[in-house]
Structures are given as C-alpha cells and as structure tokens.
Tab-separated table of C-alpha atoms in Angstrom:
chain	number	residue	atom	x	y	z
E	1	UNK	CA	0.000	0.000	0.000
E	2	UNK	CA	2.751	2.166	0.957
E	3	UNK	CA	4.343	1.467	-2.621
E	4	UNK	CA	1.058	2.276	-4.297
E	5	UNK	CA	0.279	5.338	-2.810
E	6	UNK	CA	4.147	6.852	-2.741
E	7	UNK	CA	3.133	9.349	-5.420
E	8	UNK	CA	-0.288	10.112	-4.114
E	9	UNK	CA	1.326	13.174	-2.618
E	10	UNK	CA	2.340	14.607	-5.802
E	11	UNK	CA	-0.728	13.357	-8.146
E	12	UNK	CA	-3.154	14.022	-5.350
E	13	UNK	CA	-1.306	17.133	-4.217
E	14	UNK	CA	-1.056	18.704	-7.348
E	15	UNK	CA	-3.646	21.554	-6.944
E	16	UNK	CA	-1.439	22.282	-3.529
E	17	UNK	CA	1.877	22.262	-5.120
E	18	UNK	CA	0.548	24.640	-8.191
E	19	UNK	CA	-1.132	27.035	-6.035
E	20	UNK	CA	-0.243	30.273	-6.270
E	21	UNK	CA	-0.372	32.650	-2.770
E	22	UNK	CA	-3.070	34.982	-1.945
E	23	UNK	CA	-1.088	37.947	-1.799
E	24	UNK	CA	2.393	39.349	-2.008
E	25	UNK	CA	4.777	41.878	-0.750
E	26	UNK	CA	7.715	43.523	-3.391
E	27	UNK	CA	10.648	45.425	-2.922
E	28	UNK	CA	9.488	49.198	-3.950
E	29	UNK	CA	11.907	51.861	-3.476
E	30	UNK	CA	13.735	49.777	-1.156
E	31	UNK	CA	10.868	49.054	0.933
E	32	UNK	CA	8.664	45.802	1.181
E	33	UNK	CA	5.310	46.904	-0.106
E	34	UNK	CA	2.061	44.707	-1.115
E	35	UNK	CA	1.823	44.199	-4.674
E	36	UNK	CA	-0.024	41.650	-7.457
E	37	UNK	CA	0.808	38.790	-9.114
E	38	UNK	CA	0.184	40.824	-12.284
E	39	UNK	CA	2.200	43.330	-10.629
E	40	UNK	CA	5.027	40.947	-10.709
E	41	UNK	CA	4.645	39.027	-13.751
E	42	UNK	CA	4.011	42.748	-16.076
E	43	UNK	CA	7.499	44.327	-14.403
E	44	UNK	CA	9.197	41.129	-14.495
E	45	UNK	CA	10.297	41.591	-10.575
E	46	UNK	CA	13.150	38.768	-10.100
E	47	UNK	CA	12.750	36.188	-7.149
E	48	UNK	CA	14.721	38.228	-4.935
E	49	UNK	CA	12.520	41.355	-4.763
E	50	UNK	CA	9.214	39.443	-4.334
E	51	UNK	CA	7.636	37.414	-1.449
E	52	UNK	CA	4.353	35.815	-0.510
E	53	UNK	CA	2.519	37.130	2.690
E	54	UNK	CA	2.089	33.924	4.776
E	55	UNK	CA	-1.545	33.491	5.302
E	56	UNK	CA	-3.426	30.423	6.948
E	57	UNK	CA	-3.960	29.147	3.276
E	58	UNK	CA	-0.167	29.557	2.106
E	59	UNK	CA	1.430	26.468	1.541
E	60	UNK	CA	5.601	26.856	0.436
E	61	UNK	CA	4.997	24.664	-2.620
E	62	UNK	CA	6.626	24.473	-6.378
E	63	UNK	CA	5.129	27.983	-6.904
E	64	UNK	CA	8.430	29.013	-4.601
E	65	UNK	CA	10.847	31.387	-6.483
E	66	UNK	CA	12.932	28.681	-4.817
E	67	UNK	CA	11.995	25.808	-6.533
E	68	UNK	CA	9.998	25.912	-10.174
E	69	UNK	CA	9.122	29.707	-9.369
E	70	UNK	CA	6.266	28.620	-11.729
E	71	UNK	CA	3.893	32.124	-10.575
E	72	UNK	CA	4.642	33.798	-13.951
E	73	UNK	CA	4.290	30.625	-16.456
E	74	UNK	CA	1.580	30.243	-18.656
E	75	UNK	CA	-0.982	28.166	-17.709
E	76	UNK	CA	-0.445	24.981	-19.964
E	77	UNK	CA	3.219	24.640	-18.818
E	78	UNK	CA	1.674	23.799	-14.851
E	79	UNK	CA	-1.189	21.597	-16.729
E	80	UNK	CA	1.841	19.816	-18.275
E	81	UNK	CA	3.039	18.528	-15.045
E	82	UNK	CA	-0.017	16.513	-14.293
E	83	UNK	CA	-0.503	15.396	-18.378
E	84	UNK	CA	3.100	13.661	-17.738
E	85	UNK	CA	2.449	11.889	-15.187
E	86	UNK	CA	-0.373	10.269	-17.174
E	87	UNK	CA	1.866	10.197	-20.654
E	88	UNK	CA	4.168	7.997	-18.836
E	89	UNK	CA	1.286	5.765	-17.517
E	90	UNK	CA	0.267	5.660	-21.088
E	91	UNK	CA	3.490	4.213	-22.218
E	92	UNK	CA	4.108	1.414	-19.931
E	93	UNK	CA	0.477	0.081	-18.950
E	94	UNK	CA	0.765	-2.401	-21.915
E	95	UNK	CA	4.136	-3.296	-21.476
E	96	UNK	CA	4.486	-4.020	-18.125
E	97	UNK	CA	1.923	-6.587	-17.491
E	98	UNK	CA	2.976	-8.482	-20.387
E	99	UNK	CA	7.019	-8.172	-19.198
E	100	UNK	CA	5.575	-9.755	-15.439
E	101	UNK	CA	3.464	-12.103	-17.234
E	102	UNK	CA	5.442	-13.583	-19.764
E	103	UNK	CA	8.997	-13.316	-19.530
E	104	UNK	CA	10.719	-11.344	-16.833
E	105	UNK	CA	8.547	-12.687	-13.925
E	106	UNK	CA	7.061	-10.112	-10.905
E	107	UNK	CA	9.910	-10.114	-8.672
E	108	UNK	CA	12.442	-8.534	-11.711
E	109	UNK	CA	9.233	-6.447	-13.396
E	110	UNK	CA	8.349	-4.889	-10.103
E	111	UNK	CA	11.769	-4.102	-8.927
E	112	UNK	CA	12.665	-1.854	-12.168
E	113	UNK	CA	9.714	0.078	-11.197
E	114	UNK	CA	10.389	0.436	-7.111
E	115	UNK	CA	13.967	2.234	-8.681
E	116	UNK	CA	12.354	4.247	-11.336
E	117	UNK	CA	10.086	5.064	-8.359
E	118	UNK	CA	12.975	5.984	-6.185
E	119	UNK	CA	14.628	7.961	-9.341
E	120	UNK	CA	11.358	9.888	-10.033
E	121	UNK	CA	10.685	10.974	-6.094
E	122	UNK	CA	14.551	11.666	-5.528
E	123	UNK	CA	14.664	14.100	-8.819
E	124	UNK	CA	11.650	15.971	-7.650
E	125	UNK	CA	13.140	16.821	-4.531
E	126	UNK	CA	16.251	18.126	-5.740
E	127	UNK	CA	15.441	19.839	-9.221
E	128	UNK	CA	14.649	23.162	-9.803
E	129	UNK	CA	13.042	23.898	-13.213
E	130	UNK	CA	10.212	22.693	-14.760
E	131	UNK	CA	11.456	20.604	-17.477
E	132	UNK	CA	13.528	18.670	-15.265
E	133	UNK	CA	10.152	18.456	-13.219
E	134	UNK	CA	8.504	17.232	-16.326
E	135	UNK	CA	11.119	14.186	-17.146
E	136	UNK	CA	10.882	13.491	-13.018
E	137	UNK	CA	7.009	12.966	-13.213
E	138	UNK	CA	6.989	11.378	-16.623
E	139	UNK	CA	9.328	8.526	-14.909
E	140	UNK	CA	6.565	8.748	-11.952
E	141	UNK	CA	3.903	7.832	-14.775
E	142	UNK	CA	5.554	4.812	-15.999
E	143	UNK	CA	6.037	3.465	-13.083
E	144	UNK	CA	2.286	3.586	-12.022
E	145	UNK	CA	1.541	0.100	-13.375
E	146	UNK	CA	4.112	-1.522	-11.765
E	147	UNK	CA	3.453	0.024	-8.422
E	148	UNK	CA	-0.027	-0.354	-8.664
E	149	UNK	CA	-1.348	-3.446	-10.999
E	150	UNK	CA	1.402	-5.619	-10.907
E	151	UNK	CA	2.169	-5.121	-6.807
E	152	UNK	CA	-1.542	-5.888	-6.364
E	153	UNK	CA	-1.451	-9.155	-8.103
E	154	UNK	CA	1.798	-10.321	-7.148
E	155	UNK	CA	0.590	-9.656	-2.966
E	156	UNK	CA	-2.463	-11.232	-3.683
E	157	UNK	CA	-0.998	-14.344	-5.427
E	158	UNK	CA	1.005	-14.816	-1.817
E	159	UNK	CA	-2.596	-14.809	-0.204
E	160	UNK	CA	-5.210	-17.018	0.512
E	161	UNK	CA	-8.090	-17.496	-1.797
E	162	UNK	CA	-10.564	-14.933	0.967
E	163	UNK	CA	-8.330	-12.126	0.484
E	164	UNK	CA	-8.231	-12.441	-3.068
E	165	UNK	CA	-11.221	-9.234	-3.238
E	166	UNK	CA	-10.235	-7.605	-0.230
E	167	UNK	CA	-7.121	-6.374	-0.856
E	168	UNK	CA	-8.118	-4.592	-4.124
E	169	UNK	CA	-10.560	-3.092	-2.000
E	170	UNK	CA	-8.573	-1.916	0.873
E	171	UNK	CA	-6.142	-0.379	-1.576
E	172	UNK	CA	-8.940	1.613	-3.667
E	173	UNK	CA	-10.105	2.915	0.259
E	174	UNK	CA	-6.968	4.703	0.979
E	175	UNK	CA	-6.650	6.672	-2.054
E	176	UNK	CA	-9.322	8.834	-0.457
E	177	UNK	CA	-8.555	8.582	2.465
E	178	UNK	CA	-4.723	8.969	1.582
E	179	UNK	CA	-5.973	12.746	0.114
E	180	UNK	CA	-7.874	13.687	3.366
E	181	UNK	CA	-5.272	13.366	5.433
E	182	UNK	CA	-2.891	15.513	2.881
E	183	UNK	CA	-5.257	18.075	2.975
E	184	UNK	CA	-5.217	17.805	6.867
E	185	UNK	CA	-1.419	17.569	6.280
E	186	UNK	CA	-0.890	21.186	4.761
E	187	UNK	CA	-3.815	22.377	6.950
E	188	UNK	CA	-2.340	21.392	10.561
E	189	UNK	CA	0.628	20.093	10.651
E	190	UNK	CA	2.967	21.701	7.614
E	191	UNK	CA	2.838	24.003	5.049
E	192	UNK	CA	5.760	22.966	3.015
E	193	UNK	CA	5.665	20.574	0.179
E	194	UNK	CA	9.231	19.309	1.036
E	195	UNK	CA	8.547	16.911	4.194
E	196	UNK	CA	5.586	15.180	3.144
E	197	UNK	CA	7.314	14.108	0.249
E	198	UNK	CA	10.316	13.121	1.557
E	199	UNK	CA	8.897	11.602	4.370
E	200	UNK	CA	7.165	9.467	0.939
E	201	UNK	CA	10.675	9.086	-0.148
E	202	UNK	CA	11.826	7.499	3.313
E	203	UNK	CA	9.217	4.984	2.828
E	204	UNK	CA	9.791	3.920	-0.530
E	205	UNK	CA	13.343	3.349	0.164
E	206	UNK	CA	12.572	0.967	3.603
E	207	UNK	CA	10.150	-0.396	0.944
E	208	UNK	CA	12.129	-1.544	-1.080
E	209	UNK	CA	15.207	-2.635	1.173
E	210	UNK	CA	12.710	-4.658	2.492
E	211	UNK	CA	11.356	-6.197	-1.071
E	212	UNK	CA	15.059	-6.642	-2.646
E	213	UNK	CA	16.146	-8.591	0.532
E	214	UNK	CA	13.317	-10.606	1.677
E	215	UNK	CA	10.331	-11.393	-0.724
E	216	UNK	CA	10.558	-14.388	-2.990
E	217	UNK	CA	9.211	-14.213	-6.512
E	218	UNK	CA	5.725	-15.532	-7.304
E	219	UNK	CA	5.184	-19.277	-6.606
E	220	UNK	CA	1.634	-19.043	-9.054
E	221	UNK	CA	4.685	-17.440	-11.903
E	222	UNK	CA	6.958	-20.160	-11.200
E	223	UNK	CA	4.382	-23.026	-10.670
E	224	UNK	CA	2.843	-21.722	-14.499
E	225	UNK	CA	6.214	-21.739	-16.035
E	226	UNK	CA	6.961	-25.166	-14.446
E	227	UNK	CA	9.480	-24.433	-12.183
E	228	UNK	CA	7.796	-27.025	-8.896
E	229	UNK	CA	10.759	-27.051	-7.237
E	230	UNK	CA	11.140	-23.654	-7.107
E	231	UNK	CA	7.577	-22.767	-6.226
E	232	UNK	CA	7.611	-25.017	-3.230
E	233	UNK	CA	10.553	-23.690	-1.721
E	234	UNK	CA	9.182	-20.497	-2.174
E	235	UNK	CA	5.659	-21.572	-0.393
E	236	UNK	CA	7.681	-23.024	2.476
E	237	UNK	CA	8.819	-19.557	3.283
E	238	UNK	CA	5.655	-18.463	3.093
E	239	UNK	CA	4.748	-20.860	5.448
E	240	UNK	CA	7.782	-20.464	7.595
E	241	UNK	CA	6.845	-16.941	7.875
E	242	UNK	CA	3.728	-17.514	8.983
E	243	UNK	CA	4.733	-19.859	11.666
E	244	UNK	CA	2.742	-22.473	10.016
E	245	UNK	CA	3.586	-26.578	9.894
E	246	UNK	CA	5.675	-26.884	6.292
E	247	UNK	CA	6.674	-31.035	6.962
C-alpha cells in the first residue's frame, strides 16, 4: 500500500503544489510593499525582490521562487506537469503486465519500477526547473503500473483465496482517504511541500530494502512456467513466515 500510494502526494497534491499565494509583498523603493501577481509578472520583478505574505492558506509549494518559481508561467506549462504523469502511464500500462506475465517474472518487473520510483521521487526533490520536473514525473507515470497493478497481483498471489477481493478493495479505500489526510497535512501540521514528500521518499526506500532482501518471486509465476521445485521452496517460506507446519 505504501508502494502504491508513494506518489499520491504529488498526483493528489497537485492543486497544492501549483497554487499560487493569496497575496504578495515587493521590494518598492527599497521598501517591502504589497503588490499583485500581475504586478510581478508585467514588471518582471526577479525572485529576490518578491515574497508571498504567509496566510493560513499559504502552503511553500513548487510555486516558490525557490523551486519551479512557476507564478509567472503560462498556464499549460503547470497543466503539463499533471498530463506527464499520465503520458508515462500511457506508455508502460501495456508493457508491463505483459514483461511480469510472460517473460521477466514479478519479482524482476516490479523491482525496475520500485527504482524508477525511487529515481522519479529523488529528482523531484532536488530539481529546480520545470522541465527537469517534467522528465521526473513522466518517470513517476511509468512506473504507475508496476506500483499499482502488478504489486496488487503479485501480494495477492502470496494470499489465501478470501483475500483475493479484499485487498483490491482496501487499496482503492486509501486513495481517499490517503488525500484527506494531505489536505489535513498542509492544513495542521505543515505548510511545506518538502517533508511530506520526503517523508514518501523514506518509505519507498525501507520499501524496497525490504522487497530486494526478503520477498521471494511468485510461486503461481513459477508453478505456471513449471518451475515445482522452485515454487515449493518459495511456499515453504511463506509458510515459515507464517509460523505455520511446512513437513
């Protein structure tokens, strides 16, 4: 679930981290005065002679003449951000199932997407414009079906026949819920994009140190492809983990 939802902050988010701020103060006559957006954007006032006025609704997001300093960009260059993320879905949800299905396995196919995962949330923290931004999310994308689709199947196909519907179900609850409690997030407890989304970032990465060192592939895969031996070593773990009888 954690895996699924790593990017919820940014796909969810997005109408946070676009958001411009209420109101502003500029550098006039070397004195900090309020001023407009349209202010800024007609005069072309550089990053250093503007700042927002830090309301209860300001959230320090990509906005930030810090980060994309996007306040001044036309309108279909912040729509791009969120059209990437879906190009790059685009591009791999045909591929990927047939790569886990048919010849890589889930283990390998999932674990090229947990690192372009890792890649895509790392570059967002540390870039600056917005067409690095745009590669960073577009990586995001195509890793969606991997995260999502393919994780979901392989869990399940570790799980008893009962759980089979649940789990499908429990993860299609906390997307919801997942974007209540950002907006609680940037309401109560922070109003900076940076920690939620490395605190996203943490996860991933204890994640996937956990999925590299300690989860088997598939034993359905490998019992479909004929490898027995392999799938019953792999169900004895199973049951070894869960501290049932394997004799």
């Amino acid at each position: 679930m954690v895996l699924a939802n790593s990017c919820n902050p940014i796909l969810f988010g997005m109408g946070f981290l676009t958001r411009d701020p209420n109101s502003f103060e500029c550098q006039i006559e070397g004195e900090w005065k309020p001023c407009t957006k349209e202010y800024i954007c007609e005069n072309g006032v550089d990053r250093e002679s503007y700042r927002p006025i830090k309301d209860d609704e300001y959230i320090d997001n990509w906005t930030s003449p810090d980060k994309f300093n996007t306040l001044c960009e036309p309108k279909w260059k912040i729509g791009l951000l969120g059209s990437m993320y879906f190009a790059g879905c685009v591009c791999t949800v045909l591929i990927v199932p047939v790569l886990a299905d048919k010849y890589w396995g889930r283990k390998p196919t999932l674990a090229v997407n947990i690192v372009a995962t890792i890649l895509g949330l790392f570059g967002l923290l540390i870039c600056t414009t917005l067409y690095e931004a745009y590669v960073f999310i577009f990586i995001l994308g195509m890793s969606f079906p991997g995260r999502v689709f393919l994780a979901l199947t392989y869990s399940i196909e570790f799980m008893p026949v009962n759980y089979h519907y649940s789990v499908p179900n429990i993860y299609l609850f906390s997307e919801p819920v997942f974007l209540i409690l950002l907006t609680f997030w940037y309401q109560f407890i922070d109003h900076s994009w940076f920690l939620v989304q490395i605190l996203m970032f943490i996860l991933t990465l204890i994640i996937s140190v956990y999925y590299f060192g300690y989860v088997p592939e598939s034993p359905k895969w490998l019992y479909t492809f004929k490898n027995f031996n392999q799938s019953r070593e792999v169900l004895k773990q199973v049951a070894t983990f869960n501290f049932v009888d394997n004799s």
